[in-house]
Tab-separated table of C-alpha atoms and ligand atoms in Angstrom:
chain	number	residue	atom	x	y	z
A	30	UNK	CA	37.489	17.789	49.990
A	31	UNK	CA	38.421	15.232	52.417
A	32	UNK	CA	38.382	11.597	51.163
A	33	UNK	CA	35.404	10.139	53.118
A	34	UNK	CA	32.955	13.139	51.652
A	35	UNK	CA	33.939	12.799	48.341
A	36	UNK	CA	33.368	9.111	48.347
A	37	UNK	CA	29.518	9.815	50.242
A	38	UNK	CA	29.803	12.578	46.986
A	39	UNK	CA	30.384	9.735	44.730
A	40	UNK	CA	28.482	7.326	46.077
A	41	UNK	CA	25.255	9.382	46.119
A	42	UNK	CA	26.061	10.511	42.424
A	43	UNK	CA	25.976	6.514	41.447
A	44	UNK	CA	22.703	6.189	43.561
A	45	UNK	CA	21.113	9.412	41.818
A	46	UNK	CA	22.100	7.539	38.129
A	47	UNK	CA	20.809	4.428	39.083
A	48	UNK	CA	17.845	5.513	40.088
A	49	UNK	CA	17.284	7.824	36.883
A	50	UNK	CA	18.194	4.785	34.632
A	51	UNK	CA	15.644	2.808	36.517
A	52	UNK	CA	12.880	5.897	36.409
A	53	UNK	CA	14.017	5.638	32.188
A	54	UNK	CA	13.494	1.911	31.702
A	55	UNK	CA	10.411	1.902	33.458
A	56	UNK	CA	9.055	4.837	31.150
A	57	UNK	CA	10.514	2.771	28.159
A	58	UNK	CA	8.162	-0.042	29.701
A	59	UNK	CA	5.331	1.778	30.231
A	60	UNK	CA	5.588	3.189	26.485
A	61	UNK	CA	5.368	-0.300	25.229
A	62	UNK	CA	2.734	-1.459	27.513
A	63	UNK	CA	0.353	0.933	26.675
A	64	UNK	CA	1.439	0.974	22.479
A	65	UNK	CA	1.033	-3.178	22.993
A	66	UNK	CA	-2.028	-2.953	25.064
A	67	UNK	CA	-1.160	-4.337	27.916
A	68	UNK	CA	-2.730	-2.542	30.602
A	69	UNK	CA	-5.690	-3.727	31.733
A	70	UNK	CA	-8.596	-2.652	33.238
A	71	UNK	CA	-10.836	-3.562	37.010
A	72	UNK	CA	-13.954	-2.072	38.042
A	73	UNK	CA	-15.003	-0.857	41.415
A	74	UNK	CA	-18.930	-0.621	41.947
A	75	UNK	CA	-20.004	1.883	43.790
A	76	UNK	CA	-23.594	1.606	45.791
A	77	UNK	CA	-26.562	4.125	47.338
A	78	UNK	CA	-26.709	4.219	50.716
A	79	UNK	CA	-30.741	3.812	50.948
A	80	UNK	CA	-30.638	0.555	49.174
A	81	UNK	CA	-27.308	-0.963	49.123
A	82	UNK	CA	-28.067	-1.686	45.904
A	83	UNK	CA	-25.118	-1.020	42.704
A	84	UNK	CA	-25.318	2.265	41.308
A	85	UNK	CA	-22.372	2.827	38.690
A	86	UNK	CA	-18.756	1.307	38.405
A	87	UNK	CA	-15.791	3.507	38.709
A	88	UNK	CA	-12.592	1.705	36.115
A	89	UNK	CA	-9.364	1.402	37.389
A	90	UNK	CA	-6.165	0.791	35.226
A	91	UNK	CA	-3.832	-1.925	35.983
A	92	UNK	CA	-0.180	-2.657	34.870
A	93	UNK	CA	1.030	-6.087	35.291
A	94	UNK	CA	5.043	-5.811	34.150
A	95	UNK	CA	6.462	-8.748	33.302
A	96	UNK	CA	9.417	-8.673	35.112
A	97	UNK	CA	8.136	-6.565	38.504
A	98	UNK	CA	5.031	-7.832	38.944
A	99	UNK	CA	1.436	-5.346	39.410
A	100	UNK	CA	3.072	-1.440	39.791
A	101	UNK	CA	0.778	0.587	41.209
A	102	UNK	CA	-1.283	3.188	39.288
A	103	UNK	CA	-0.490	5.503	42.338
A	104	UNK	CA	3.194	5.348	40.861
A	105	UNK	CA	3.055	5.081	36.898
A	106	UNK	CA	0.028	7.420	36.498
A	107	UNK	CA	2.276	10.473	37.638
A	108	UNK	CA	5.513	9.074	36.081
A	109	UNK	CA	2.871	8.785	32.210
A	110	UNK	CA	1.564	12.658	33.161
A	111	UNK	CA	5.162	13.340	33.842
A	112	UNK	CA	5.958	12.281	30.232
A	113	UNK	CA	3.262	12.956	28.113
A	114	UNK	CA	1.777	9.610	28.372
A	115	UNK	CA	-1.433	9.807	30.155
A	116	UNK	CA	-3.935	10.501	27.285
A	117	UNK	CA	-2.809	7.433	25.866
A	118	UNK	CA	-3.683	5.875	28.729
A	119	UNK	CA	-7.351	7.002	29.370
A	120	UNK	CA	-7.949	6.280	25.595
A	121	UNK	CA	-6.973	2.651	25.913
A	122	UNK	CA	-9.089	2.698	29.579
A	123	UNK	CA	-11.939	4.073	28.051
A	124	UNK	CA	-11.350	1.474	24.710
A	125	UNK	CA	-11.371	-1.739	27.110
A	126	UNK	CA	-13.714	-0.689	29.435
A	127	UNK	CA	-15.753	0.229	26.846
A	128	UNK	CA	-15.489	-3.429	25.116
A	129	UNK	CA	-15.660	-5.136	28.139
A	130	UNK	CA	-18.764	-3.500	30.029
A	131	UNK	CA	-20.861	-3.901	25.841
A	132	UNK	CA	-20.050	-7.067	25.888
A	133	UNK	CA	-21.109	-7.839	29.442
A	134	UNK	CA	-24.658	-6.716	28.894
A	135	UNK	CA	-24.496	-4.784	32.364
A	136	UNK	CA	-24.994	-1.369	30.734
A	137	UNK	CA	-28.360	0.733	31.387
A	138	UNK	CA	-29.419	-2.826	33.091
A	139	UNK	CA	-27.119	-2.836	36.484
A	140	UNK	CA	-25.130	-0.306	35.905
A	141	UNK	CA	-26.257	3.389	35.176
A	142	UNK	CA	-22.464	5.075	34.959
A	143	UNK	CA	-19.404	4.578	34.032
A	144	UNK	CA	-16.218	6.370	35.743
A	145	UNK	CA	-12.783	6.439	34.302
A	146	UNK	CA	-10.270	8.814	36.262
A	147	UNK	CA	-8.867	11.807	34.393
A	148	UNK	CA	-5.984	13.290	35.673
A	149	UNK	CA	-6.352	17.162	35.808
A	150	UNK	CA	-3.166	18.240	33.963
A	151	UNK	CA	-4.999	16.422	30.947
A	152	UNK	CA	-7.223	19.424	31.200
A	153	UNK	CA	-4.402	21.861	30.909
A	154	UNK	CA	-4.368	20.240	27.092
A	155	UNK	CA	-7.903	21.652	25.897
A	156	UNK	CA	-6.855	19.601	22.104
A	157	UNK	CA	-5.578	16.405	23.925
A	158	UNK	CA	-8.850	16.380	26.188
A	159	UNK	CA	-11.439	17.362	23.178
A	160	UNK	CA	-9.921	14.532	21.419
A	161	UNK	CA	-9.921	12.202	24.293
A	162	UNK	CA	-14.122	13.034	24.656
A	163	UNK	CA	-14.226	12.782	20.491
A	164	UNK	CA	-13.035	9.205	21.458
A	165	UNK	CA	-15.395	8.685	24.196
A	166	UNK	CA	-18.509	9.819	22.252
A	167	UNK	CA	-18.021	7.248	19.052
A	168	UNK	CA	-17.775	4.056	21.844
A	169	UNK	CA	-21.177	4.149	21.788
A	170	UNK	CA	-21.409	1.853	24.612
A	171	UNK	CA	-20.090	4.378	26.648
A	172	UNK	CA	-21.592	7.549	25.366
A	173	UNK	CA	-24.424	7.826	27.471
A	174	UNK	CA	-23.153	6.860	30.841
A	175	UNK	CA	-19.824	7.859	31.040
A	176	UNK	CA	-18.377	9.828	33.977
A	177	UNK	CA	-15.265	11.743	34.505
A	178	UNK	CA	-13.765	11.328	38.077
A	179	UNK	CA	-11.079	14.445	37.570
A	180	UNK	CA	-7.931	13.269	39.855
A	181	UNK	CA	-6.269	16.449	40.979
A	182	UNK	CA	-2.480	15.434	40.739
A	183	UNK	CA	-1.319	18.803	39.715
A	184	UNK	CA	-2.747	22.399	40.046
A	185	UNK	CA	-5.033	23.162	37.168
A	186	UNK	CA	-2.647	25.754	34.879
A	187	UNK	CA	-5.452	27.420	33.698
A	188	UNK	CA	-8.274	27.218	35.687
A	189	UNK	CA	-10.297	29.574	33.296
A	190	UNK	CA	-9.626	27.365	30.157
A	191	UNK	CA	-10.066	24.138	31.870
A	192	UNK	CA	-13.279	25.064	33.306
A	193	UNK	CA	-14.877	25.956	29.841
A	194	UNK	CA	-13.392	22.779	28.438
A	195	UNK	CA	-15.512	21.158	31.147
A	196	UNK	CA	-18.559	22.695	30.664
A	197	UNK	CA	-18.440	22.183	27.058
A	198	UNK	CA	-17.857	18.170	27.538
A	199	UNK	CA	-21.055	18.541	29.686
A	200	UNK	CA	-23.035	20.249	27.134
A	201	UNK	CA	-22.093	17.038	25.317
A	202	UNK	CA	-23.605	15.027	27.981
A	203	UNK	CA	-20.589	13.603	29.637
A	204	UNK	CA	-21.026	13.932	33.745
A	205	UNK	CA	-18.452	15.451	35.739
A	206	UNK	CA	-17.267	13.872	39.147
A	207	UNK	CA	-14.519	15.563	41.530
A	208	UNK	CA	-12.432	12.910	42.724
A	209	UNK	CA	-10.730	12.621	46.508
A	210	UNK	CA	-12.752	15.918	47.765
A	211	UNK	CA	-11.315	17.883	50.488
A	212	UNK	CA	-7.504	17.016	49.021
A	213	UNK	CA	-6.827	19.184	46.311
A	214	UNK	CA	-5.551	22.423	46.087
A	215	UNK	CA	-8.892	23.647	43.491
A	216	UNK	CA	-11.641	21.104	44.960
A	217	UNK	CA	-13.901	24.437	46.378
A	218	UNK	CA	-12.953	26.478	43.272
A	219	UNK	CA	-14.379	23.670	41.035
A	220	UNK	CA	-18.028	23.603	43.173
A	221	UNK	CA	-17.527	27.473	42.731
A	222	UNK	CA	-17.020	27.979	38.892
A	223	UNK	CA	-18.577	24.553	37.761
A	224	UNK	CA	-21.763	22.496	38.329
A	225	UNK	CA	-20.135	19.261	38.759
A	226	UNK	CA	-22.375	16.462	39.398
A	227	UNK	CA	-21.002	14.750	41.732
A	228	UNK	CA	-18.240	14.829	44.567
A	229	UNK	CA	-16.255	11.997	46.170
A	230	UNK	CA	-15.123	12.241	49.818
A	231	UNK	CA	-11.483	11.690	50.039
A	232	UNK	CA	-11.238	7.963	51.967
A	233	UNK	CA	-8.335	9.867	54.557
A	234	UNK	CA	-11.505	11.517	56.242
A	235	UNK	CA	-13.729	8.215	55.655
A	236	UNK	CA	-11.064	6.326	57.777
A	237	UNK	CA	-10.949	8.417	60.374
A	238	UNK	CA	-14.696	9.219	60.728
A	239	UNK	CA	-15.995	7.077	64.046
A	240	UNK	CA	-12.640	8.064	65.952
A	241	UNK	CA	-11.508	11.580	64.590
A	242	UNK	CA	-14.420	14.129	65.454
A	243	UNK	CA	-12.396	16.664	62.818
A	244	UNK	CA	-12.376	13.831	60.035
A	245	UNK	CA	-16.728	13.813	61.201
A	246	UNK	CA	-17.023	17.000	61.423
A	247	UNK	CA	-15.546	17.774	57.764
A	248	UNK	CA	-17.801	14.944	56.406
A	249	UNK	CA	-20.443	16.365	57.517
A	250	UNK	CA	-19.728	19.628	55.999
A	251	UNK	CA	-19.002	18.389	52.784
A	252	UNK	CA	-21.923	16.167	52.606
A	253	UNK	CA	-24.228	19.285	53.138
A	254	UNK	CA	-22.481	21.335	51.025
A	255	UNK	CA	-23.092	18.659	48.201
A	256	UNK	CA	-26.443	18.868	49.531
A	257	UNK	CA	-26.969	22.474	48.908
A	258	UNK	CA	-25.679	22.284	45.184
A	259	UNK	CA	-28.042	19.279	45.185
A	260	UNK	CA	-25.061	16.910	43.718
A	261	UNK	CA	-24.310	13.511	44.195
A	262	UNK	CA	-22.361	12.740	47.153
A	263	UNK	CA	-20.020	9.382	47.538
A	264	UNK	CA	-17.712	8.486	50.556
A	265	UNK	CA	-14.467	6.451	48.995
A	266	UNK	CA	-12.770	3.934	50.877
A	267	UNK	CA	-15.369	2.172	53.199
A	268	UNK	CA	-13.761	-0.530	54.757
A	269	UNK	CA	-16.133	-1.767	57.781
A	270	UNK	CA	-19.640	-2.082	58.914
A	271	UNK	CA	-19.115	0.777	61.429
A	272	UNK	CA	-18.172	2.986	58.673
A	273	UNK	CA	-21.202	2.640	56.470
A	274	UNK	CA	-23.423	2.664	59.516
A	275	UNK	CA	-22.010	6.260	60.600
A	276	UNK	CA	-22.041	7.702	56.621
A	277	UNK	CA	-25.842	6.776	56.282
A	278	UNK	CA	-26.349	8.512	59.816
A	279	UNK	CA	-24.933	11.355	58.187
A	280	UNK	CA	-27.157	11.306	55.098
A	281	UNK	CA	-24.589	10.434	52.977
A	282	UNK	CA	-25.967	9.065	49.468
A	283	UNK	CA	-23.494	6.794	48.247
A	284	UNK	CA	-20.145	4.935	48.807
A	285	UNK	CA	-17.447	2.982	47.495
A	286	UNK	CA	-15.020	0.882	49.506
A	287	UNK	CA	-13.796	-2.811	50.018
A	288	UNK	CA	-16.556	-3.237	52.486
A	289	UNK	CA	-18.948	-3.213	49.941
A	290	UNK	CA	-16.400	-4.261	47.102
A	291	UNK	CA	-13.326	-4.220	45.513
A	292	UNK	CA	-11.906	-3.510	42.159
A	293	UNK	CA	-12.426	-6.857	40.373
A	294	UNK	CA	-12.381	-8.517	36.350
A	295	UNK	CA	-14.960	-7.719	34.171
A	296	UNK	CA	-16.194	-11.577	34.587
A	297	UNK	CA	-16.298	-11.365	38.608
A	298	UNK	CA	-17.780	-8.242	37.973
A	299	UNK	CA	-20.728	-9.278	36.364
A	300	UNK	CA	-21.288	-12.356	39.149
A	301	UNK	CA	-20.970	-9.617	41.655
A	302	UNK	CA	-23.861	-7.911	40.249
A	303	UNK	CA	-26.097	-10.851	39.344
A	304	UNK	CA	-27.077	-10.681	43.324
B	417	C2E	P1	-8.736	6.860	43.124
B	417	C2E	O1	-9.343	7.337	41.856
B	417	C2E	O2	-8.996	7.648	44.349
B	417	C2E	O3	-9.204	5.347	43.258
B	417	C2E	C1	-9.432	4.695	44.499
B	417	C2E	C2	-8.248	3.856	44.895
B	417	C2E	O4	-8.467	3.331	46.211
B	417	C2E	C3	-8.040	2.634	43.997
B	417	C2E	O5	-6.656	2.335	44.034
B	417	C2E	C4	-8.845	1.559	44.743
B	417	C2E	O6	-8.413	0.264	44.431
B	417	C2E	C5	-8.550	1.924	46.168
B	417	C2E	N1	-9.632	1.546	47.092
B	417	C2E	C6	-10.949	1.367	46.845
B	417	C2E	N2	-11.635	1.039	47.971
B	417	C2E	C7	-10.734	1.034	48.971
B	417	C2E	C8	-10.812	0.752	50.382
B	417	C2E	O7	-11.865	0.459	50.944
B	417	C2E	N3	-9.649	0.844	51.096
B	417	C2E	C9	-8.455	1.157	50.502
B	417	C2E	N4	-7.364	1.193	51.279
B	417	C2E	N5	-8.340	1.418	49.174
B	417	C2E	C10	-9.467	1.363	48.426
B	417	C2E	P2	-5.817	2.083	42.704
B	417	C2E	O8	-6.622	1.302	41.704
B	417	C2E	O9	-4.489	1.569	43.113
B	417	C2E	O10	-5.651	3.533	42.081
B	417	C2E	C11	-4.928	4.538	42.731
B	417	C2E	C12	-5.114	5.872	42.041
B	417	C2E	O11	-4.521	5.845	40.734
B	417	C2E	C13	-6.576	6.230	41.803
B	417	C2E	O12	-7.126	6.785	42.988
B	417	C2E	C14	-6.454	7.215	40.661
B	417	C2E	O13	-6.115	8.485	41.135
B	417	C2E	C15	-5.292	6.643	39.874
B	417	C2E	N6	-5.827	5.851	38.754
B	417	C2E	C16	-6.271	4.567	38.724
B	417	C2E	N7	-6.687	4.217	37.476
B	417	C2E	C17	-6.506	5.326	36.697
B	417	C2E	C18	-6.737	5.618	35.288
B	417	C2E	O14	-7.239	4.785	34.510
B	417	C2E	N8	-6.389	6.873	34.877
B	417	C2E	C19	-5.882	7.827	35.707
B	417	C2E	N9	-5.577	9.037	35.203
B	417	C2E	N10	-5.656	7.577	37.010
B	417	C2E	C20	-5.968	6.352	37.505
B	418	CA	CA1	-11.372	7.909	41.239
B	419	CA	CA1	-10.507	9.009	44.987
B	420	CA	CA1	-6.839	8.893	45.035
């Protein structure tokens, strides 16, 4: 090999290392984290369209690492599925939210449900997720108004097997919410095998929807097909006036989005929802 391609060669070898040693240490970091309980959690409210008035709050982990700063869920969520972390993580969501929100007094008063995200390879693990739910059901807090927003990151493995783990959680009375619509590769075989309870628009269409007529026209369709199942409907990401204006238009029943407010503490949280 000539001399300049086996330097590139070696160069892009001691890139590649670096970058797994960094991947490592971060998983290392992430292990202690969640064994110390350091994550943390923010809540997101979500509102009805009719009213404007607070429906539910949707919980949203958060990892502040010590030496990087907040790292976004977007990036250590599929790094703990990767590794056999994530359960651990909804457990200790579900623990803190579940602390926080009893403590606050906001339960079956402001706020009538509780979402925590789920990635859907957790459902690939029907003993992993039962347990998970076990968990859920003895935070009593939480029993009665919890929600599970199921993230597709991954293709379900086994749709079949995942489904009925679903429907038995709901025959426990845990509500089922499919999270970023329109994104996933199983989103319409979910509405046709399951009777979710609720669907969230994915916010790419949301963004678009005064500009793109595609992005309106598939909000539309997906806000009467949520219609004809007669489930709850919620547009993600609403970040202006205009926005809200043209989802209500549409009949659209409820939406989330730093218009109407962003993830925040439990203690801003509760200020939030005094008004
Ligand atoms: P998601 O479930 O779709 O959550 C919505 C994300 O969009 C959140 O980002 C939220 O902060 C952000 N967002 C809300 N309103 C707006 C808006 O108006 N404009 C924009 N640009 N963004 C908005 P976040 O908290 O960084 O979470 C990213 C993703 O990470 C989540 O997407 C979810 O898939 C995952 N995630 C977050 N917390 C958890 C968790 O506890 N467990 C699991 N498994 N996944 C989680
Ligand atoms: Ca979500
Ligand atoms: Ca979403
Ligand atoms: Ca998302």
């Amino acid at each position: 090999i000539a001399k300049e391609t086996k330097n590139a060669i070696q160069f892009h070898d001691k890139a590649m290392t670096e970058k797994a040693l960094q991947r490592r240490q971060m998983i290392i970091d992430l292990q202690k984290a969640i064994s110390s309980e350091q994550l943390t959690v923010v809540y997101q409210p979500k509102y009805t369209l009719s009213d404007q008035v607070a429906s539910g709050v949707e919980v949203l982990v958060r990892w502040n690492h010590g030496q990087h700063g907040f790292i976004s869920p977007d990036i250590f969520i599929p790094l703990a599925e990767e590794n056999g972390l994530s359960s651990a993580i909804s457990k200790l969501v579900v623990k803190k939210s579940s602390q926080e929100l009893g403590q606050s007094g906001l339960l079956g008063n402001k706020i009538k449900h509780v979402a925590v995200n789920v990635s859907a390879t957790e459902f690939n693990n029907a003993d992993k997720m039962y347990k998970l739910t076990q968990f859920i059901l003895t935070q009593s807090t939480l029993a009665t108004c919890m929600r599970i927003e199921i993230t597709e990151t991954a293709t379900l493995n086994d749709m079949k097997k995942s489904l009925s783990i679903i429907s038995n959680l709901q025959a426990s009375g845990l509500t089922f919410s499919v999270d970023d619509f329109g994104t996933g590769y199983t989103s319409l075989a979910m509405l046709k095998d399951l009777t979710v309870d609720e669907i969230k628009i994915d916010r790419s269409f949301v963004s678009e929807i005064e500009h793109d007529p595609r992005s309106r026209t598939i909000v539309n369709a997906i806000i009467a097909m949520a219609k004809s199942f007669n489930i709850n409907v919620v547009a993600e990401g609403v970040e202006t006036a205009e926005q809200l204006q043209a989802l209500k238009a549409m009949g659209c029943q409820e939406a989330q989005g730093y218009y109407l407010g962003r993830p925040m503490p439990i203690k801003d949280l509760v200020l939030h929802l005094q008004n």
